[in-house]
Amino acid sequence: MAANDDYLIDWLVEMGLVTNDQLAAAREDSASNGEHLVDLLLSKKVIRPVDVAQAKATHFGYEFINLSDIRLTDDVIAAVPRHVAKRYRAVPVAKHDHSIAIALADPSDLDVVDSLQRMLNADVELRVATDEDIDNALNKYYGAADDSVNKLLQDITEGEVEVGAPTKDVASDDQSIVEADAPIIKLVNTLIVEAFRARASDIHLEPLPKQFRVRYRIDGVLHEMKSPPKRLQASIISRLKIQSNMSIAERRIPQDGRIQTQVVGKLIDLRVSCIPTNHGESIVMRILDKEGLRLGLPELGFFTDDQQTFERLIGLPDGILLVTGPTGSGKTTTLYSCLNFINRPDRKIITVEDPVEYILAGINQVQVSETVGLTFAAALRAMLRQAPNVIMLGEIRDIETASIAINASLTGHLVFSTLHTNDAPGAITRLIDIGVKPFLVASSTRALMAQRLVRKVCKRCAAPYQPTESELRSLNLDSAKTSGATFVQGKGCNDCNKTGYRGRFGIFEIFVIDDDARKLIYDRVPTSVLRARAREMGMRTLREDGARKVMAGLTSADEVVRATVGDVD
């Protein structure tokens, strides 16, 4: 309680909540032990916290409200971002055209009111509530704050962090004591935990001229989080470099590392990349939940017809099947799901990956290690001597790896791998460009599949929606094609963090190689000719597959257009 609480005492007496005798006794105790009068009256249970809040409201001329009696709607909660509400302990209770009614425990703090008006770009109408009500409402509508980054930032003062000495924690004799007590270590660990709980795939720590920006990539979209003070930048980066076994003395060249940790009882792996920038080192951490992959083919986003085609392809005894797409399009997840689908006791499956992203039961997984000479090519040669039925190669990067993979597919092995190309037919041109002979590509390749990830409309807040003419036109749809379609759009709720989307799934372009296509490959025809042939065979483009899923109410037109902007068809 503030030292100057005389005005509260006057109001408590005037409101009949404290008698003169009680006040006189409290003044004697206060004189002997130095405790503030209001705190004394509260500890002796002469008054309640709600009485103090009502006295504050009366003094400043604001309305007192009981937050436990109010059910706040999603649009009201959305009016104040989580980091703002947590930082200023401010709970929105009503929203108008140009103003927001906000409940505070201390309406006398004018700095808080000014900051809220500036950050929310709206007039703030104050209400007063008890500290307990404020805390309960923040936990209920914005999530519990016990382990929040904001709380840890409040705990870290200037004296607790020595920016110039980032190696103290590793020099300690008792690492467990450091882990429990060091504020920077707690902050870094909490950043990782909160990202995992938010279903983030990446954590971006970016040094800017006057800010150390933190962003989480959730469902493929970056969301800015509460930024730590700029003064903590060096300590946070040093801590992460230590955890991921990078050199903290080297700040001039890019470095890569890994962190393995347990979050909420789950083993997760973080691939850490550090590069020097103008304003300090930038770190990106890719979060890999080693125990979290339990996907079947339907969960990937296949419709029944495509799934049947794909199941037939991955059940073939030999040949090579390539999944293509840019980084982050879910290629590896698709390959893991394929391996799960065909994993039986009568099949020996070996993978070679960099890194091993998920642990698959019953499958032999090899981790590439360039430092000891275990490259993709070396591992691939060695695994062929293990007599596998199925091989999964993380990525075809060069002519050596491609040649071994294709030769393996021609000698009775089923080979899965990935390539970075924009569409399915483009993978053929890519293989030939890196040096594989066209007749080898033609004879070994069974199918090519391009894929992209689009966000799924949140089930909780999905509502019927009628797309505009331009949206339908962008998907090459008209009224005849959309009869019976179910268009939906997410309104935004707490489940989806007000985005209207929760989770992602794939849209696919499957090119099955037949005899005519093999002849075209052997003749080294351009990609455009191969694509035309694939369309004649019934291949749906990425945008066409996306349009089907828009009409089924799974995603939105905007998502499909964004993911398939390069699809000329």
GROMACS .gro file of N, CA, C and O in nm, residues 72 94 143 233 255 289 304 348 350 459 472 563:
model
   48
   72LEU      N    1  -1.673  -1.138  -1.964
   72LEU     CA    2  -1.617  -1.056  -2.070
   72LEU      C    3  -1.624  -1.130  -2.204
   72LEU      O    4  -1.594  -1.250  -2.212
   94ALA      N    5  -1.532  -0.310  -2.118
   94ALA     CA    6  -1.630  -0.267  -2.219
   94ALA      C    7  -1.556  -0.196  -2.331
   94ALA      O    8  -1.450  -0.136  -2.309
  143GLY      N    9  -0.447  -1.605  -1.948
  143GLY     CA   10  -0.356  -1.713  -1.911
  143GLY      C   11  -0.282  -1.681  -1.783
  143GLY      O   12  -0.254  -1.566  -1.752
  233GLN      N   13   1.996  -0.799  -2.405
  233GLN     CA   14   2.021  -0.867  -2.533
  233GLN      C   15   2.147  -0.955  -2.528
  233GLN      O   16   2.141  -1.074  -2.563
  255GLN      N   17   2.675  -1.932  -3.679
  255GLN     CA   18   2.697  -2.057  -3.608
  255GLN      C   19   2.565  -2.132  -3.598
  255GLN      O   20   2.457  -2.073  -3.602
  289ASP      N   21   0.924  -3.114  -3.172
  289ASP     CA   22   0.869  -3.199  -3.066
  289ASP      C   23   0.895  -3.344  -3.105
  289ASP      O   24   0.823  -3.403  -3.186
  304THR      N   25  -1.010  -3.807  -4.983
  304THR     CA   26  -1.011  -3.952  -5.001
  304THR      C   27  -0.946  -3.996  -5.132
  304THR      O   28  -0.866  -4.091  -5.135
  348LYS      N   29   1.220  -5.361  -4.349
  348LYS     CA   30   1.329  -5.290  -4.282
  348LYS      C   31   1.337  -5.149  -4.341
  348LYS      O   32   1.354  -5.133  -4.462
  350ILE      N   33   1.519  -4.768  -4.314
  350ILE     CA   34   1.630  -4.688  -4.263
  350ILE      C   35   1.616  -4.546  -4.316
  350ILE      O   36   1.583  -4.525  -4.433
  459LYS      N   37  -1.221  -2.423  -3.539
  459LYS     CA   38  -1.352  -2.488  -3.527
  459LYS      C   39  -1.441  -2.418  -3.426
  459LYS      O   40  -1.564  -2.416  -3.439
  472LEU      N   41  -1.363  -1.563  -5.530
  472LEU     CA   42  -1.400  -1.679  -5.610
  472LEU      C   43  -1.322  -1.681  -5.741
  472LEU      O   44  -1.277  -1.787  -5.788
  563ALA      N   45  -0.073  -1.908  -5.027
  563ALA     CA   46   0.018  -2.023  -5.035
  563ALA      C   47   0.050  -2.062  -5.178
  563ALA      O   48   0.151  -2.128  -5.203
   0.00000   0.00000   0.00000
